[in-house]
Tab-separated table of C-alpha atoms in Angstrom:
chain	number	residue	atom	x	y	z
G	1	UNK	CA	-4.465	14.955	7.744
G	2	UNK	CA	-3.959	15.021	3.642
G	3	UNK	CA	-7.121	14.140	1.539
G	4	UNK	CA	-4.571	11.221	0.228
G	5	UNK	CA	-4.008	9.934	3.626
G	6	UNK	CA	-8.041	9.954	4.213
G	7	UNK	CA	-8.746	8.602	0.904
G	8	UNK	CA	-6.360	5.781	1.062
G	9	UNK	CA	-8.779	4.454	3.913
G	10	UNK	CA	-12.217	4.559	2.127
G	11	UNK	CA	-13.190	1.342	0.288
G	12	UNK	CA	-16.102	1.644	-2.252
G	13	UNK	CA	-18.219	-1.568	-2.118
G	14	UNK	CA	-18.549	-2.584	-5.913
G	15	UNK	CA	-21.297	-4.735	-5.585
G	16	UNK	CA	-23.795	-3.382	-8.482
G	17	UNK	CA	-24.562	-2.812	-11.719
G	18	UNK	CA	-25.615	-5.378	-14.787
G	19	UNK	CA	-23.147	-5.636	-16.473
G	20	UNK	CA	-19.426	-5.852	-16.220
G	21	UNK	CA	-19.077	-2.122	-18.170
G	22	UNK	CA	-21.565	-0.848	-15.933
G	23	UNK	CA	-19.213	-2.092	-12.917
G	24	UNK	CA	-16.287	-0.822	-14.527
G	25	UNK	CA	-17.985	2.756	-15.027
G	26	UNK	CA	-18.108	3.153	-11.025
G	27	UNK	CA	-14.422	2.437	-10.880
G	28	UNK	CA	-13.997	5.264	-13.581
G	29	UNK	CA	-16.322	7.273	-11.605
G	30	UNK	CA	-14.434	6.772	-8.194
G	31	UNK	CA	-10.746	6.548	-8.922
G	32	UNK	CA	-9.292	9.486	-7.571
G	33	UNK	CA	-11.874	9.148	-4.844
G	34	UNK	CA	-11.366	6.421	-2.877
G	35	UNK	CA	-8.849	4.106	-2.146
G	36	UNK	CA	-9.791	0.797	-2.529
G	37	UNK	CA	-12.659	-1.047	-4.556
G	38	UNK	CA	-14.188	-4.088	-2.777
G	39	UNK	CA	-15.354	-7.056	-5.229
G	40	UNK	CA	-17.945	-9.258	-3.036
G	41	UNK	CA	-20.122	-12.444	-3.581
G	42	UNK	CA	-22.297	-10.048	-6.221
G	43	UNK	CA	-19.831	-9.079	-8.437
G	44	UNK	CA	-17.534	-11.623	-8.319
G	45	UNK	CA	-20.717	-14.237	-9.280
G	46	UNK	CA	-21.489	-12.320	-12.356
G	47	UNK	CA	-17.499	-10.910	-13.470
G	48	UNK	CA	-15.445	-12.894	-12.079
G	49	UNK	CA	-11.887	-12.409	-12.134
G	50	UNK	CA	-11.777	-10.421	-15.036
G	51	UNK	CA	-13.454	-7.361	-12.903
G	52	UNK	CA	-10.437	-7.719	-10.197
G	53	UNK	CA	-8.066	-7.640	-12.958
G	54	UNK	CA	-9.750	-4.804	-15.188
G	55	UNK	CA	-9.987	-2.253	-11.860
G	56	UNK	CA	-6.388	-3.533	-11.186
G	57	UNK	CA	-5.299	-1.959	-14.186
G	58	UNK	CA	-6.777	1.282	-13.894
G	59	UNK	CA	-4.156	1.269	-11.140
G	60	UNK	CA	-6.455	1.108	-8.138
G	61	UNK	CA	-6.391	-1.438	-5.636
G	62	UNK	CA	-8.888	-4.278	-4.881
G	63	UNK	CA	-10.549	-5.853	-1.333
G	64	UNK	CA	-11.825	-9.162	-2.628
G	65	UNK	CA	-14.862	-9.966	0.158
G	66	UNK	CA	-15.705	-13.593	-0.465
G	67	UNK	CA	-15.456	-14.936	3.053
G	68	UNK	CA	-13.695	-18.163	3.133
G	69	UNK	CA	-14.771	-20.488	5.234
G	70	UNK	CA	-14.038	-24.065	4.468
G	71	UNK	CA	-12.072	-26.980	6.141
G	72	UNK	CA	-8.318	-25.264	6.182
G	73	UNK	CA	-7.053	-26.827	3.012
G	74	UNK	CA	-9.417	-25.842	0.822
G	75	UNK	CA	-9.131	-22.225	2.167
G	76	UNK	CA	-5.278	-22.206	1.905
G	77	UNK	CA	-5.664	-23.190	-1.680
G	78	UNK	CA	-8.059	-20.336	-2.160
G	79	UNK	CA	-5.884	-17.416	-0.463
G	80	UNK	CA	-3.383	-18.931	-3.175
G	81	UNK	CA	-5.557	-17.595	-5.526
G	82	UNK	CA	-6.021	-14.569	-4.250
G	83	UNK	CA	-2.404	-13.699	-4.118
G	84	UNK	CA	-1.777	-14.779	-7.491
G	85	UNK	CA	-4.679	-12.483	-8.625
G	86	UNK	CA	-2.690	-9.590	-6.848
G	87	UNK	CA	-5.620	-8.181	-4.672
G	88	UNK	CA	-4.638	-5.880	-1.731
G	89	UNK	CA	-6.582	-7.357	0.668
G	90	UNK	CA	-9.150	-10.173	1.197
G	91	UNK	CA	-11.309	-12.315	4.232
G	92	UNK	CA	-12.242	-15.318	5.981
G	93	UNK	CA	-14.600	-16.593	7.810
G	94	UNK	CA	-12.795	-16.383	11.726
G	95	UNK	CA	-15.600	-18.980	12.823
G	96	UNK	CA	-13.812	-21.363	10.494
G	97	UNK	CA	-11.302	-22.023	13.402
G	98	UNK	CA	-7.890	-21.084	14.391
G	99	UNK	CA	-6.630	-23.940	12.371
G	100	UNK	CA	-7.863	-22.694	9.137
G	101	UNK	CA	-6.509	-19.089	9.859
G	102	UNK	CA	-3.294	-19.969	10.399
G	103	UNK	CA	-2.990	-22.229	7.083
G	104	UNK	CA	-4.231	-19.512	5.522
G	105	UNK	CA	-1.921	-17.120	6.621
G	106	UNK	CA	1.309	-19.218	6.140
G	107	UNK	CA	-0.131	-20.269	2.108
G	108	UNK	CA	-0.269	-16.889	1.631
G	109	UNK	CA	3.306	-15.543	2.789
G	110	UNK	CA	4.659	-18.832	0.907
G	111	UNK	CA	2.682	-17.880	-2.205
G	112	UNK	CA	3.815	-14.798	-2.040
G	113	UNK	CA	7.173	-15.293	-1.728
G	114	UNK	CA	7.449	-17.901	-4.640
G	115	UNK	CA	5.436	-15.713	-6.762
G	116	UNK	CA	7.795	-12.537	-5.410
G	117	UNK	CA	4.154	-10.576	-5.097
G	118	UNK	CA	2.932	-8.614	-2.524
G	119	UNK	CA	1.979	-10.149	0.870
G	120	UNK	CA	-1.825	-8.896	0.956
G	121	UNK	CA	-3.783	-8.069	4.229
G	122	UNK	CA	-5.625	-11.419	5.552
G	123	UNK	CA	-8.431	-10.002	7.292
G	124	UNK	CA	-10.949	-12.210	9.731
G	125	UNK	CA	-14.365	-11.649	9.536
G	126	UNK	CA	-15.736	-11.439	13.220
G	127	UNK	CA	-19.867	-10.952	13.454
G	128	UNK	CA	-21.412	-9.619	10.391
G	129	UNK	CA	-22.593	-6.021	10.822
G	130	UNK	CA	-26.437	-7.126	9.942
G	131	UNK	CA	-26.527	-9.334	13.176
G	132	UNK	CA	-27.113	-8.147	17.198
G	133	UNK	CA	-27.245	-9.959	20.114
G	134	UNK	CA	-30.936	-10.818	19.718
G	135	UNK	CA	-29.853	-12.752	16.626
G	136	UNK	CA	-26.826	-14.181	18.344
G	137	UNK	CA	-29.132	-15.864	20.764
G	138	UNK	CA	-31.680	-17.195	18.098
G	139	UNK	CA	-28.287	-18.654	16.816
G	140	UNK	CA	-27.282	-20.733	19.857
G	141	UNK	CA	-24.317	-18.350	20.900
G	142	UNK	CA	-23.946	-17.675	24.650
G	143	UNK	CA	-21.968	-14.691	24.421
G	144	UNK	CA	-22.646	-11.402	23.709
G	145	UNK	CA	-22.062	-9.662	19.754
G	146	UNK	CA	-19.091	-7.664	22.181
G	147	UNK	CA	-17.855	-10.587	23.734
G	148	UNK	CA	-17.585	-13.230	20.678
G	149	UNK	CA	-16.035	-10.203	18.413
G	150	UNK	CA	-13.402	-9.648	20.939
G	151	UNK	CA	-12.692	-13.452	21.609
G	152	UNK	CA	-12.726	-13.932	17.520
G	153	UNK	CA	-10.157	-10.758	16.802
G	154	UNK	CA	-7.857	-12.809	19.429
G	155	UNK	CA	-8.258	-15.790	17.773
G	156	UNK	CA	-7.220	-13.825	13.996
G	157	UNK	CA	-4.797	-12.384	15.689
G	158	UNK	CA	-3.155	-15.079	17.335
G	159	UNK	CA	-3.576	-17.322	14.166
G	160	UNK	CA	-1.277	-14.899	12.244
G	161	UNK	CA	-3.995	-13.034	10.107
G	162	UNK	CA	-3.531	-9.283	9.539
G	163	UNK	CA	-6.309	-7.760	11.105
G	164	UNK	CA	-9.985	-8.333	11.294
G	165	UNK	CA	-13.519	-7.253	9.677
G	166	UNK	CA	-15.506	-5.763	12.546
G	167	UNK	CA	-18.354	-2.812	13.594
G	168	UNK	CA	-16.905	0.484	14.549
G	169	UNK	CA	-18.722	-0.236	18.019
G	170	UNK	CA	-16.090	-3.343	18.582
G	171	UNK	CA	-13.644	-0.833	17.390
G	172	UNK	CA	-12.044	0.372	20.758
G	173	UNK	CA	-12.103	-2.999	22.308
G	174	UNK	CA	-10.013	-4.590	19.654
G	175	UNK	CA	-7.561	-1.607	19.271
G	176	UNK	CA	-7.196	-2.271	23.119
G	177	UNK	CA	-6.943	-6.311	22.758
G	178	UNK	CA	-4.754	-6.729	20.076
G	179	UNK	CA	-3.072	-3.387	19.511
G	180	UNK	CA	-2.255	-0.948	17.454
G	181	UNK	CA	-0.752	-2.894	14.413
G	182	UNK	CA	-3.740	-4.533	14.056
G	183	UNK	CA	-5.561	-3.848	10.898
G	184	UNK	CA	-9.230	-2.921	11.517
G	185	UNK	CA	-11.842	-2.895	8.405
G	186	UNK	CA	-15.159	-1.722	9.414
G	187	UNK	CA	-18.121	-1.760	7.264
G	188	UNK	CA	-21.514	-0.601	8.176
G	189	UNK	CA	-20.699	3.305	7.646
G	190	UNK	CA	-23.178	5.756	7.395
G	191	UNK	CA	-24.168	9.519	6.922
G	192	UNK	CA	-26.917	11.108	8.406
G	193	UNK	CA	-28.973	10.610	6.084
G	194	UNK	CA	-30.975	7.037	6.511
G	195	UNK	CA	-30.559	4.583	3.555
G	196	UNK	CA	-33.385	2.860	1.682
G	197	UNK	CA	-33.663	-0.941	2.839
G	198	UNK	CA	-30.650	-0.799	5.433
G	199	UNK	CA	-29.876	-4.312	6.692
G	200	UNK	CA	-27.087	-2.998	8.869
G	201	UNK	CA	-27.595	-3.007	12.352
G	202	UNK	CA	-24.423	-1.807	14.727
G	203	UNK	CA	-23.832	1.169	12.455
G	204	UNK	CA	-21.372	4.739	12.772
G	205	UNK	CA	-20.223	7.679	10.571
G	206	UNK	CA	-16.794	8.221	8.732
G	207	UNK	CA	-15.927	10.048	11.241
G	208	UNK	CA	-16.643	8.433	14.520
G	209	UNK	CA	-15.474	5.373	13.202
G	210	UNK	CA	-11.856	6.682	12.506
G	211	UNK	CA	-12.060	8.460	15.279
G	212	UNK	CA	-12.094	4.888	17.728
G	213	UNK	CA	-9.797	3.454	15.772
G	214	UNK	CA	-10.608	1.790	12.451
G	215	UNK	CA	-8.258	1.393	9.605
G	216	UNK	CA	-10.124	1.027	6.601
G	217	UNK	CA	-13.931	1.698	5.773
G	218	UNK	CA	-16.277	0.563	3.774
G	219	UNK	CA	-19.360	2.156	2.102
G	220	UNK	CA	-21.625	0.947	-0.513
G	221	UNK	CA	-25.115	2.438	-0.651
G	222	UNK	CA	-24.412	5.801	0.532
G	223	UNK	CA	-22.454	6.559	-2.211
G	224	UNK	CA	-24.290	4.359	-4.672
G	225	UNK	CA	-27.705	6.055	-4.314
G	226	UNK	CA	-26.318	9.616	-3.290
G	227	UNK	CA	-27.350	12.157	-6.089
G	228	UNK	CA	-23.651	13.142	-6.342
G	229	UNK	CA	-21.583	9.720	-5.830
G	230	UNK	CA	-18.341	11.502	-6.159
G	231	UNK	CA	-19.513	14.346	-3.697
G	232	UNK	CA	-20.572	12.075	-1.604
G	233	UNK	CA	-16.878	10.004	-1.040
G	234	UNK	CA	-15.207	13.358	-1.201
G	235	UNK	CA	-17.290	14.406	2.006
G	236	UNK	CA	-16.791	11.116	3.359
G	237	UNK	CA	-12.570	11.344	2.803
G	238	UNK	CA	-13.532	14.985	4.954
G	239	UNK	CA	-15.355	13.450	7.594
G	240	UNK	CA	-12.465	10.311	7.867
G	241	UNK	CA	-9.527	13.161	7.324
G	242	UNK	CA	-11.207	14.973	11.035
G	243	UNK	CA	-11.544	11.813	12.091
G	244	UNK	CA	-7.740	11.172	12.080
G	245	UNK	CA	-6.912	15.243	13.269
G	246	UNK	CA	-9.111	14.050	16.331
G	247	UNK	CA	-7.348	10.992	17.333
């Protein structure tokens, strides 16, 4: 598989830095080096939509990771925005209901449309990577972390979203659920070296991760903090480039 291909599938978490230049110097940093830039709750607080539109036009694309979970109009109205900013993907909240998911998904092909912009990937966020069962059961939840992922992914799925936000561990399970088409983001990626103050719990590498079927990954800290950033996503474009040869 092409470095291109492999890079095209890592997303760099830009959730750092002070200052909007200091944001914008990772994206200088990392184009060429991975494929997508995700703008969470962090950076989007402090930048706003200037920082979506300023990494836009170095020409890379942008995940925007703001979870939206609301009653279903007030989410439709906020996938509006989304496509009108021009981002390449972005995510709910799947515990927001089915209801919500599908007005999102129709908003956003009707935006889209009238706006004649791309259709961007509607992703459903299933059980955040920092929880396990233990914490599923302090929550109230009777199933399992396996079990509710697999029961939310139908839900996206049926509901018309693209794909869904999930571990590499739900990875196979999903793939076999909902099929092949289905887009499959996984955060929670790791080397082998341990990170300082992980909160992530149901974690893989690069390369096991592509390797049971994931779509898209994303890695913050192990870039962030490596001594070499840009070393670091080039390895990690090797290790998701065998990952693909192996599938």
């Amino acid at each position: 598989m092409s470095n291109k291909a492999a890079r095209e599938k890592l997303i760099f978490a830009l959730d750092m830095g002070k200052g909007l230049d200091e944001a914008m110097s990772w994206v200088r940093r990392l184009t060429g080096h991975v494929g997508v830039f995700k703008v969470g709750k962090e950076a989007f607080t402090r930048f706003g939509p200037k920082l979506v539109q300023e990494i836009q036009e170095t020409g890379s694309r942008v995940f925007l990771d703001l979870k939206f979970h609301d009653i279903p109009n007030t989410v439709a109205r906020a996938a509006e925005g989304a496509v009108e900013m021009g981002v390449a993907m972005f995510n709910v909240h799947t515990l927001g209901g089915k209801s919500m998911m599908e007005e999102t998904a129709k908003a956003v092909r009707e935006m889209a449309r009238k706006r004649n912009l791309p259709v961007p990937l509607v992703l459903g966020v299933t059980v955040l990577t920092s929880l396990n069962d233990d914490d599923l059961r302090a929550l109230g939840f009777s199933y399992s972390t396996a079990e509710l992922v697999l029961r939310l992914a139908r839900m996206a799925q049926d509901a018309g979203l693209s794909g869904v936000v999930a571990s590499a561990q739900d990875v196979e399970a999903i793939r076999g659920a909902c099929g092949k088409d289905f887009v499959i983001v996984t955060p929670g990626i790791r080397g082998s070296a341990r990170v300082s103050g992980d909160d992530q719990k149901r974690t893989l590498t690069a390369e096991e991760a592509i390797r049971r079927g994931s779509d898209y990954l994303v890695v913050g800290r192990p870039i962030q903090t490596a001594a070499d950033p840009v070393a670091a996503a080039d390895e990690l474009c090797q290790e998701i480039a065998r990952g693909l040869d192996a599938r």
